[in-house]
N, CA, C and O of each residue as an XYZ file, in Angstrom:
308
protein
N     127.192     77.584    -48.442
C     126.924     76.820    -47.264
C     127.587     75.452    -47.304
O     128.090     74.976    -46.286
N     127.593     74.831    -48.441
C     128.222     73.521    -48.575
C     129.724     73.624    -48.332
O     130.335     72.718    -47.765
N     130.311     74.734    -48.767
C     131.744     74.931    -48.570
C     132.064     75.004    -47.068
O     133.056     74.427    -46.622
N     131.257     75.687    -46.313
C     131.462     75.805    -44.859
C     131.317     74.444    -44.182
O     132.078     74.111    -43.274
N     130.343     73.667    -44.627
C     130.127     72.328    -44.055
C     131.339     71.438    -44.339
O     131.767     70.686    -43.463
N     131.901     71.514    -45.559
C     133.089     70.725    -45.897
C     134.273     71.141    -45.028
O     135.036     70.299    -44.556
N     134.413     72.434    -44.826
C     135.520     72.940    -44.007
C     135.400     72.466    -42.561
O     136.395     72.067    -41.958
N     134.203     72.505    -42.007
C     133.992     72.019    -40.641
C     134.277     70.530    -40.538
O     134.887     70.076    -39.570
N     133.839     69.773    -41.527
C     134.088     68.342    -41.549
C     135.593     68.054    -41.601
O     136.085     67.166    -40.905
N     136.314     68.808    -42.427
C     137.758     68.636    -42.562
C     138.451     68.940    -41.235
O     139.360     68.216    -40.828
N     138.028     69.998    -40.567
C     138.622     70.378    -39.291
C     138.358     69.320    -38.218
O     139.234     69.022    -37.406
N     137.151     68.756    -38.217
C     136.824     67.712    -37.256
C     137.686     66.472    -37.483
O     138.143     65.846    -36.527
N     137.906     66.119    -38.743
C     138.765     64.976    -39.061
C     140.192     65.218    -38.596
O     140.846     64.305    -38.093
N     140.677     66.439    -38.762
C     142.033     66.771    -38.323
C     142.167     66.634    -36.811
O     143.170     66.125    -36.313
N     141.158     67.087    -36.091
C     141.188     66.984    -34.634
C     141.191     65.515    -34.216
O     141.939     65.126    -33.319
N     140.366     64.708    -34.859
C     140.299     63.288    -34.547
C     141.647     62.613    -34.813
O     142.127     61.837    -33.987
N     142.249     62.903    -35.948
C     143.551     62.323    -36.275
C     144.604     62.741    -35.250
O     145.409     61.917    -34.815
N     144.601     64.006    -34.869
C     145.570     64.511    -33.892
C     145.403     63.792    -32.559
O     146.393     63.421    -31.929
N     144.156     63.591    -32.123
C     143.903     62.906    -30.859
C     144.391     61.458    -30.917
O     144.990     60.971    -29.959
N     144.142     60.770    -32.028
C     144.615     59.399    -32.186
C     146.140     59.348    -32.163
O     146.729     58.483    -31.514
N     146.771     60.270    -32.866
C     148.234     60.317    -32.930
C     148.810     60.560    -31.531
O     149.782     59.912    -31.142
N     148.227     61.473    -30.789
C     148.686     61.766    -29.434
C     148.506     60.556    -28.518
O     149.369     60.270    -27.688
N     147.394     59.853    -28.669
C     147.142     58.673    -27.842
C     148.172     57.589    -28.126
O     148.669     56.949    -27.199
N     148.500     57.375    -29.408
C     149.514     56.373    -29.759
C     150.863     56.767    -29.194
O     151.611     55.914    -28.716
N     151.176     58.035    -29.245
C     152.444     58.534    -28.724
C     152.538     58.278    -27.227
O     153.585     57.854    -26.738
N     151.476     58.525    -26.506
C     151.457     58.303    -25.061
C     151.609     56.822    -24.736
O     152.276     56.469    -23.764
N     150.999     55.949    -25.538
C     151.114     54.511    -25.310
C     152.555     54.053    -25.466
O     153.037     53.235    -24.681
N     153.240     54.570    -26.464
C     154.618     54.170    -26.714
C     155.548     54.610    -25.596
O     156.475     53.883    -25.241
N     155.316     55.776    -25.045
C     156.215     56.293    -24.033
C     155.893     55.789    -22.645
O     156.651     56.055    -21.711
N     154.806     55.076    -22.475
C     154.422     54.632    -21.143
C     154.604     53.129    -20.951
O     153.720     52.462    -20.414
N     155.743     52.591    -21.385
C     156.039     51.191    -21.131
C     156.302     51.011    -19.640
O     156.939     51.860    -19.017
N     155.824     49.926    -19.069
C     156.140     49.667    -17.665
C     157.653     49.501    -17.501
O     158.326     48.962    -18.380
N     158.169     49.963    -16.384
C     159.608     49.912    -16.147
C     160.113     48.472    -16.207
O     161.181     48.215    -16.764
N     159.360     47.534    -15.641
C     159.815     46.145    -15.648
C     159.872     45.590    -17.069
O     160.698     44.723    -17.355
N     159.018     46.070    -17.955
C     159.055     45.628    -19.357
C     160.296     46.189    -20.035
O     160.954     45.491    -20.807
N     160.618     47.445    -19.752
C     161.830     48.051    -20.308
C     163.065     47.301    -19.814
O     163.981     47.020    -20.587
N     163.081     46.983    -18.528
C     164.217     46.253    -17.962
C     164.363     44.890    -18.618
O     165.475     44.462    -18.927
N     163.247     44.210    -18.831
C     163.283     42.890    -19.463
C     163.817     42.993    -20.890
O     164.597     42.145    -21.322
N     163.404     44.021    -21.619
C     163.898     44.206    -22.985
C     165.386     44.522    -22.997
O     166.112     44.042    -23.868
N     165.849     45.319    -22.049
C     167.273     45.637    -21.979
C     168.085     44.385    -21.634
O     169.175     44.196    -22.176
N     167.579     43.535    -20.751
C     168.249     42.284    -20.430
C     168.286     41.367    -21.650
O     169.291     40.709    -21.914
N     167.188     41.334    -22.382
C     167.132     40.527    -23.598
C     168.163     41.021    -24.614
O     168.822     40.222    -25.280
N     168.295     42.342    -24.725
C     169.288     42.900    -25.648
C     170.711     42.564    -25.194
O     171.575     42.289    -26.027
N     170.959     42.583    -23.895
C     172.286     42.229    -23.373
C     172.610     40.777    -23.713
O     173.718     40.480    -24.159
N     171.665     39.882    -23.509
C     171.884     38.463    -23.847
C     172.101     38.290    -25.352
O     172.941     37.500    -25.780
N     171.340     39.032    -26.138
C     171.481     38.965    -27.593
C     172.884     39.422    -28.006
O     173.524     38.793    -28.850
N     173.348     40.504    -27.416
C     174.683     41.012    -27.733
C     175.768     40.017    -27.337
O     176.748     39.840    -28.061
N     175.594     39.375    -26.198
C     176.561     38.358    -25.765
C     176.594     37.190    -26.741
O     177.669     36.702    -27.092
N     175.432     36.742    -27.176
C     175.367     35.633    -28.131
C     176.019     36.012    -29.451
O     176.690     35.190    -30.075
N     175.823     37.260    -29.878
C     176.433     37.720    -31.127
C     177.947     37.803    -30.986
O     178.680     37.406    -31.892
N     178.417     38.319    -29.854
C     179.865     38.416    -29.616
C     180.512     37.037    -29.574
O     181.657     36.871    -29.994
N     179.782     36.053    -29.069
C     180.287     34.685    -28.996
C     180.086     33.933    -30.311
O     180.374     32.740    -30.402
N     179.590     34.640    -31.327
C     179.341     34.076    -32.664
C     178.368     32.889    -32.640
O     178.509     31.930    -33.398
N     177.381     32.985    -31.749
C     176.349     31.954    -31.668
C     175.189     32.246    -32.607
O     174.419     31.344    -32.936
N     175.053     33.509    -33.045
C     174.007     33.889    -33.988
C     174.624     34.703    -35.110
O     175.700     35.279    -34.952
N     173.940     34.748    -36.243
C     174.442     35.481    -37.403
C     174.198     36.980    -37.253
O     173.411     37.420    -36.415
N     174.891     37.746    -38.083
C     174.730     39.189    -38.070
C     173.328     39.627    -38.447
O     172.796     40.584    -37.884
N     172.725     38.922    -39.407
C     171.368     39.303    -39.824
C     170.350     38.997    -38.733
O     169.404     39.758    -38.531
N     170.543     37.872    -38.023
C     169.632     37.538    -36.928
C     169.786     38.559    -35.801
O     168.800     38.995    -35.207
N     171.025     38.931    -35.517
C     171.293     39.949    -34.494
C     170.612     41.276    -34.863
O     169.955     41.900    -34.031
N     170.781     41.688    -36.109
C     170.219     42.964    -36.557
C     168.694     42.964    -36.473
O     168.097     43.946    -36.032
N     168.063     41.867    -36.895
C     166.599     41.841    -36.875
C     166.065     41.820    -35.446
O     165.073     42.485    -35.149
N     166.707     41.067    -34.565
C     166.256     41.030    -33.171
C     166.509     42.372    -32.482
O     165.673     42.843    -31.711
N     167.659     42.983    -32.758
C     167.967     44.289    -32.181
C     166.918     45.316    -32.633
O     166.455     46.133    -31.837
N     166.557     45.265    -33.902
C     165.548     46.190    -34.423
C     164.201     45.992    -33.733
O     163.507     46.958    -33.415
N     163.840     44.729    -33.508
C     162.582     44.423    -32.825
C     162.594     44.960    -31.398
O     161.635     45.597    -30.963
N     163.681     44.702    -30.671
C     163.785     45.150    -29.286
C     163.767     46.674    -29.219
O     163.041     47.254    -28.412
N     164.558     47.316    -30.060
C     164.593     48.777    -30.064
C     163.226     49.344    -30.435
O     162.811     50.367    -29.891
N     162.523     48.685    -31.359
C     161.187     49.135    -31.736
C     160.227     49.092    -30.564
O     159.424     50.006    -30.371
N     160.314     48.019    -29.778
C     159.441     47.905    -28.605
C     159.790     48.954    -27.556
O     158.922     49.414    -26.814
N     161.059     49.325    -27.501
C     161.481     50.346    -26.547
C     161.157     51.755    -27.043
O     161.240     52.718    -26.282
N     160.789     51.872    -28.314
C     160.482     53.176    -28.883
C     161.710     53.902    -29.377
O     161.680     55.117    -29.572
N     162.801     53.166    -29.585
C     164.037     53.747    -30.089
C     164.112     53.542    -31.591
O     163.592     52.560    -32.119
N     164.757     54.465    -32.272
C     164.892     54.373    -33.713
C     166.350     54.097    -34.044
O     167.250     54.746    -33.511
N     166.578     53.130    -34.925
C     167.946     52.835    -35.341
C     168.173     53.428    -36.721
O     167.277     53.411    -37.565
N     169.352     53.945    -36.948
C     169.713     54.540    -38.233
C     170.673     53.625    -38.968
O     171.888     53.814    -38.908
N     170.139     52.645    -39.655
C     170.983     51.739    -40.430
C     170.494     51.679    -41.832
O     171.069     50.969    -42.657
């Protein structure tokens, strides 16, 4: 009987974790359009500043990573 109770408890925990994971996923994909537009504009300005050598490569990389993270994009560097 104890084994069955442990199994039920484990299954309930799995369901709870899955629901939390799904909720986080939905939050990430549901950015307001105006927020996405603002982030894309910020990235454009950042790229212009980098091209004009107004900021360092490391500053550019860290800001780009932050912006892409907020957009839900993954960078492979």
